[in-house]
mmCIF file of C-alpha atoms in Angstrom:
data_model
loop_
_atom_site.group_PDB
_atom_site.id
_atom_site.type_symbol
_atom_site.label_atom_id
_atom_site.label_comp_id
_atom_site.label_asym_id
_atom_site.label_seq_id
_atom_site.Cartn_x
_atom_site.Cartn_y
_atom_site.Cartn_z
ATOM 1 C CA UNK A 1 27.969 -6.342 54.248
ATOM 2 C CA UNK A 2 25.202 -3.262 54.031
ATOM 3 C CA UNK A 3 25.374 -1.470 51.054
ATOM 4 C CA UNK A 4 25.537 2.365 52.084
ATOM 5 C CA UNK A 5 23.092 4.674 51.842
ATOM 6 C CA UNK A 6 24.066 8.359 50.605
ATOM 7 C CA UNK A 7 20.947 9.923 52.099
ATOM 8 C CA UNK A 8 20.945 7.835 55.292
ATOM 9 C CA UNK A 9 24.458 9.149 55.906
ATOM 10 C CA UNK A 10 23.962 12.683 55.162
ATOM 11 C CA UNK A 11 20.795 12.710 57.726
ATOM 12 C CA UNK A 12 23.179 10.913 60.634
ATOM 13 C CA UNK A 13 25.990 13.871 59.192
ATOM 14 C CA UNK A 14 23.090 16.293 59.477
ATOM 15 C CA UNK A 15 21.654 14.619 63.306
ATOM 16 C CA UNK A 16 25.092 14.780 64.586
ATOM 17 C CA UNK A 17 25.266 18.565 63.829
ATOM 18 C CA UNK A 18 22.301 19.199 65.374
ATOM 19 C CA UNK A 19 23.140 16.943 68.651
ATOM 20 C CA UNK A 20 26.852 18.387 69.392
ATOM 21 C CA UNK A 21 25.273 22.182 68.697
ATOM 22 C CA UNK A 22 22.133 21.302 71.000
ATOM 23 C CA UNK A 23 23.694 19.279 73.717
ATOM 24 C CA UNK A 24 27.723 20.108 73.034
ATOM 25 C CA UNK A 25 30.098 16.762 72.801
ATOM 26 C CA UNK A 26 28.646 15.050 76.009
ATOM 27 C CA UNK A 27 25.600 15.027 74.366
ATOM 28 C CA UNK A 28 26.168 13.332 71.041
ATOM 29 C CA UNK A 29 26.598 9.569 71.951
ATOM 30 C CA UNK A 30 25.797 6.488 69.149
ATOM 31 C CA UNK A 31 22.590 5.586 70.630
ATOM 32 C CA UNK A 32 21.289 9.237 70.599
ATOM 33 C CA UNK A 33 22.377 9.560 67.214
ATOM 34 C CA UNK A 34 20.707 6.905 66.193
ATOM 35 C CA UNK A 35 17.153 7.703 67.559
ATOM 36 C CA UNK A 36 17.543 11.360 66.382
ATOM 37 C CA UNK A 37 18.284 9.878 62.503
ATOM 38 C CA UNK A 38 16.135 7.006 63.009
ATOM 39 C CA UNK A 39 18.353 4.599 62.131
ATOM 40 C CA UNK A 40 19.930 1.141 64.074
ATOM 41 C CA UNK A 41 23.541 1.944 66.238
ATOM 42 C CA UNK A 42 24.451 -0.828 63.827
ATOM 43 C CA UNK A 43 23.553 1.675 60.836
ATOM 44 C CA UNK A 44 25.945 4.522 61.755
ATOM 45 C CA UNK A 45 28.785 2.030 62.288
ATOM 46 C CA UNK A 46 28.871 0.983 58.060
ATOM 47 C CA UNK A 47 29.615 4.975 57.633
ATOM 48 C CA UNK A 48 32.370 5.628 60.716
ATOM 49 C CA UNK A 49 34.835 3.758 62.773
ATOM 50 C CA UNK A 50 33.558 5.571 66.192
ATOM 51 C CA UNK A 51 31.945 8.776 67.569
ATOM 52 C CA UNK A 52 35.811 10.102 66.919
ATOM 53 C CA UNK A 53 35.676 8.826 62.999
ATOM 54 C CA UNK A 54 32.321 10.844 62.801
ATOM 55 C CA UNK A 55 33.482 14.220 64.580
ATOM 56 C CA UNK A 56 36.516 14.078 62.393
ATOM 57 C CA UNK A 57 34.486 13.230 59.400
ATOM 58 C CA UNK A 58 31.858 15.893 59.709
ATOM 59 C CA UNK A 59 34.412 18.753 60.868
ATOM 60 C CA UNK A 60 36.346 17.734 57.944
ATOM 61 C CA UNK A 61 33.118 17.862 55.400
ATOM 62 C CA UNK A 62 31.692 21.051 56.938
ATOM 63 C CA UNK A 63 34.827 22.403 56.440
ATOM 64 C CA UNK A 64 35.238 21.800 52.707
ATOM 65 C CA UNK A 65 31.492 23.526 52.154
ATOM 66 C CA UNK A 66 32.623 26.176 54.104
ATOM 67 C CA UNK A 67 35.683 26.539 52.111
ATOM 68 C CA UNK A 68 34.117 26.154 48.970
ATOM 69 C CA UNK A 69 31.668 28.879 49.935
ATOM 70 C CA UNK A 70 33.982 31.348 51.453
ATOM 71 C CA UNK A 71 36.026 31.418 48.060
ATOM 72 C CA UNK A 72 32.964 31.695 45.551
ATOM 73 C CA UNK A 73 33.648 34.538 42.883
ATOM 74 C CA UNK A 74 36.749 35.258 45.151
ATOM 75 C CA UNK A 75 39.821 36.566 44.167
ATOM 76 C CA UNK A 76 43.041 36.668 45.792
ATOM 77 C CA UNK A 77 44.590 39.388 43.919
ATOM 78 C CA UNK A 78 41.417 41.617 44.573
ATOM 79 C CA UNK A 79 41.794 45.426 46.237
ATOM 80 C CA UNK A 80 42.056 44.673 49.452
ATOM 81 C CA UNK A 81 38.452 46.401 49.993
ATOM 82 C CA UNK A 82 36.800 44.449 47.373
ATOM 83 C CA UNK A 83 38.275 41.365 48.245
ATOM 84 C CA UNK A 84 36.810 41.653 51.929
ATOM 85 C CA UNK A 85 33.656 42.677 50.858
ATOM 86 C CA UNK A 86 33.667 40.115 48.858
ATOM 87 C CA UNK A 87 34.703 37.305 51.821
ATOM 88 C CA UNK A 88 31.741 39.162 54.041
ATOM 89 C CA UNK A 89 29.116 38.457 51.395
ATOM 90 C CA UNK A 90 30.168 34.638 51.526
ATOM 91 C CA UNK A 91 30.926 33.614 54.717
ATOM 92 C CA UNK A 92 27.747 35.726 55.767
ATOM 93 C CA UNK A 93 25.680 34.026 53.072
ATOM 94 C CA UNK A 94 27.018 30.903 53.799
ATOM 95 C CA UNK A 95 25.964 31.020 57.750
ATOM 96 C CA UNK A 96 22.594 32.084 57.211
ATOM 97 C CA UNK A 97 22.346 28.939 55.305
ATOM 98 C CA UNK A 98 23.656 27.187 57.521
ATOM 99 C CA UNK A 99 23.024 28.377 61.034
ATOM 100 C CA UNK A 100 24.293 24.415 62.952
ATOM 101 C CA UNK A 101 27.163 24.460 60.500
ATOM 102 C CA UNK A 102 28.699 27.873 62.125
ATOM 103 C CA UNK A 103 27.419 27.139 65.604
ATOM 104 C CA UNK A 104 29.014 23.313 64.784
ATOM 105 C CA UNK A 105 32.359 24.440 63.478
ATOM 106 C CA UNK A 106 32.762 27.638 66.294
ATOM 107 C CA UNK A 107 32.644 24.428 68.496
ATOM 108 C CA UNK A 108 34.906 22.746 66.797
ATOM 109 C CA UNK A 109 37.625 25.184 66.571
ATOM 110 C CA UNK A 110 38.867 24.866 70.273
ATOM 111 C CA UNK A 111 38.206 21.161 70.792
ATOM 112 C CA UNK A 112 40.848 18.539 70.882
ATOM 113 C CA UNK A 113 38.811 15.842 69.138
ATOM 114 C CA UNK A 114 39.336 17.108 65.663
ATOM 115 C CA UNK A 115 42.456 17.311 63.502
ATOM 116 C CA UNK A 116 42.532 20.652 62.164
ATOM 117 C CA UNK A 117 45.822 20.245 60.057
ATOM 118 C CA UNK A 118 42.983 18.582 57.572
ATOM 119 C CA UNK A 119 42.033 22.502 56.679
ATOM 120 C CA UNK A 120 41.727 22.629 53.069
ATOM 121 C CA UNK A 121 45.151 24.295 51.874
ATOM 122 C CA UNK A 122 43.266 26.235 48.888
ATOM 123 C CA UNK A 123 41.498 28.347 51.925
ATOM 124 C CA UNK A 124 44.918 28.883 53.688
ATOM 125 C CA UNK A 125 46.414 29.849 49.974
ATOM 126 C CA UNK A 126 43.912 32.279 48.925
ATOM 127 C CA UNK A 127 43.665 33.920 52.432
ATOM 128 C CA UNK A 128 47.363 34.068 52.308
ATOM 129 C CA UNK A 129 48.032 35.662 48.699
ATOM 130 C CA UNK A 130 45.459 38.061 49.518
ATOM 131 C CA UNK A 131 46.897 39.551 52.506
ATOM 132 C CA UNK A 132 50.357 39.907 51.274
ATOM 133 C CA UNK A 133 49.265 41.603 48.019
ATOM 134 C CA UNK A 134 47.197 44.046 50.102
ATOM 135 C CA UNK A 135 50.271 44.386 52.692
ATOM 136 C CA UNK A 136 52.191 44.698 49.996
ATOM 137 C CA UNK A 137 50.091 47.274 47.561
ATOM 138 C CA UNK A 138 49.923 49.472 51.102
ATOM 139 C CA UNK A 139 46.212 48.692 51.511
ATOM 140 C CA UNK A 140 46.576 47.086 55.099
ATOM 141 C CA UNK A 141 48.945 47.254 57.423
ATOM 142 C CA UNK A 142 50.839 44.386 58.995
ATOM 143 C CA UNK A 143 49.587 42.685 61.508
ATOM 144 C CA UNK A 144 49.634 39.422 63.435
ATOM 145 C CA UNK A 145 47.029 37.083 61.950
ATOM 146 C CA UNK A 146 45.031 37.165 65.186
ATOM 147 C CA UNK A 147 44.950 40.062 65.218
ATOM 148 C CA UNK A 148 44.041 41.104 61.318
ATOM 149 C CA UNK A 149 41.523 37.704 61.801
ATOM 150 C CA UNK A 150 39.719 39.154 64.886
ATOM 151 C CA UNK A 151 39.453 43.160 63.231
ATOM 152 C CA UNK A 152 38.363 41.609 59.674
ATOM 153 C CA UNK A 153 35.737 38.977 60.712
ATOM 154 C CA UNK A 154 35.020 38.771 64.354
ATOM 155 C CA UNK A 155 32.670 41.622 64.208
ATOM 156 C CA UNK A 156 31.133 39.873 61.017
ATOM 157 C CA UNK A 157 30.890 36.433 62.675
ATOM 158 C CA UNK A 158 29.376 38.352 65.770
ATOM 159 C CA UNK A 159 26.385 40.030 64.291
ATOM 160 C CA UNK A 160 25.513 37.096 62.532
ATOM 161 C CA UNK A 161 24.968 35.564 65.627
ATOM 162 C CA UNK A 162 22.723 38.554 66.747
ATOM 163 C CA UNK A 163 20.780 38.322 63.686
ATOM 164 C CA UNK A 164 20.411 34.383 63.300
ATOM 165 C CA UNK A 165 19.412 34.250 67.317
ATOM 166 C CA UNK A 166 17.301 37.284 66.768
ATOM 167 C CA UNK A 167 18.167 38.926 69.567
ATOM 168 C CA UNK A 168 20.181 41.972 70.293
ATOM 169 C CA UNK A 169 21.820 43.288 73.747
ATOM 170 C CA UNK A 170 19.262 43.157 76.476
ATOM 171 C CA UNK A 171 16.310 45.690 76.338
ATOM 172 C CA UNK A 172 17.092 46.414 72.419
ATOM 173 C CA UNK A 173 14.622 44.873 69.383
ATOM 174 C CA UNK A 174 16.315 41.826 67.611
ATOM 175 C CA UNK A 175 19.152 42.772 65.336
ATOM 176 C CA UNK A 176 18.639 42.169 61.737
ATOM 177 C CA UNK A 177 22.027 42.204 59.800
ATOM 178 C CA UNK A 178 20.722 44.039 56.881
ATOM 179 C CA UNK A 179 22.958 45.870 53.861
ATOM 180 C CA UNK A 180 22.791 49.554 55.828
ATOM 181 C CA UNK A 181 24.437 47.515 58.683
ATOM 182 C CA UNK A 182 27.094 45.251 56.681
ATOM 183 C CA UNK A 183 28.210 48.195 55.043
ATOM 184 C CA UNK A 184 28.504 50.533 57.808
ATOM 185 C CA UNK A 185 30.337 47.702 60.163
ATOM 186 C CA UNK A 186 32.180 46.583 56.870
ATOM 187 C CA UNK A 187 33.934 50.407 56.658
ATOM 188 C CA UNK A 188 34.414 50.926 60.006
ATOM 189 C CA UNK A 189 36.872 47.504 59.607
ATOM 190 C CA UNK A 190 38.139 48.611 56.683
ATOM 191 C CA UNK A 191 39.223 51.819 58.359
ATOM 192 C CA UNK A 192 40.797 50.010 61.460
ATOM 193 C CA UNK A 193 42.827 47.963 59.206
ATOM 194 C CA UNK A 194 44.280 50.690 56.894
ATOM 195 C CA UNK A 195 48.070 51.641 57.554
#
């Protein structure tokens, strides 16, 4: 048996991301993989079962760092204002860092070939406890969670884009997401979502 190889399977984590952002699904097949991490077919197969075992696997790992980012210095029981500033700052922070991540797990998020019931619960928790206490203290109002998702981080998650891509809406100068612009998008959610 081949003894594994924590950097070799972090790169072929790493070349997947890449492949499935560049080429979506259809494009990430073993042999591909392989070439872009520079490794044997044989190679990826000590690490996962399939090209299934390795979506699942990588969702399941990007998830966790994104989790573990998103609730850095965060706290549930926050003002509600404080407490979304503070989830801006991280998930922002956490997808300029890691531009294929995002693009990877926006992917991810309406395909059938990943289990998402593997979502780490502390996420769901924290997210949870922190609306309630802010429905509760009168900060928010009630909403259905698509809703209250799409008004508190859609517009986030969208300039982001704008500003990784560089680009802006046609005949405009590339957007750059700087602190004038978070906190002027940032109140203008904040507003939308007060009762």
């Amino acid at each position: 048996m081949r003894i594994r190889d924590a950097n070799k399977e972090a790169l072929i984590r790493e070349k997947a991301i890449e492949l499935i952002v560049n080429h979506g699904f259809d494009g990430l097949s073993m042999h591909k993989l392989a070439k872009a991490a520079g490794v044997s077919v044989a190679t990826i197969y000590i690490y996962f079962k399939d090209r299934e075992d390795l979506i699942q696997q990588v969702y399941t790992d990007e998830s966790r760092k994104m989790t573990e980012a998103t609730l850095l210095n965060f706290d549930p029981d926050a003002h509600f204002d404080e407490g979304l500033k503070r989830q801006w700052i991280n998930r922002m922070t956490y997808c300029l860092k890691n531009p294929y991540s995002m693009t990877f797990m926006e992917q991810v998020k309406h395909s059938p070939l990943v289990d998402r019931s593997t979502v780490d619960t502390r996420f769901l928790q924290a997210m949870q406890r922190f609306v309630h206490n802010a429905i509760d203290r009168k900060e928010i109002m009630p909403l259905p969670v698509e809703i209250y998702w799409s008004i508190a981080f859609a517009p986030l998650y969208q300039l982001v884009k704008f500003h990784i891509a560089g680009k802006s809406m046609p005949g405009r100068p590339p957007f750059v997401f700087d602190e004038e612009k978070i906190n002027l998008t940032l109140g203008l959610v904040l507003k939308a979502l007060k009762p």
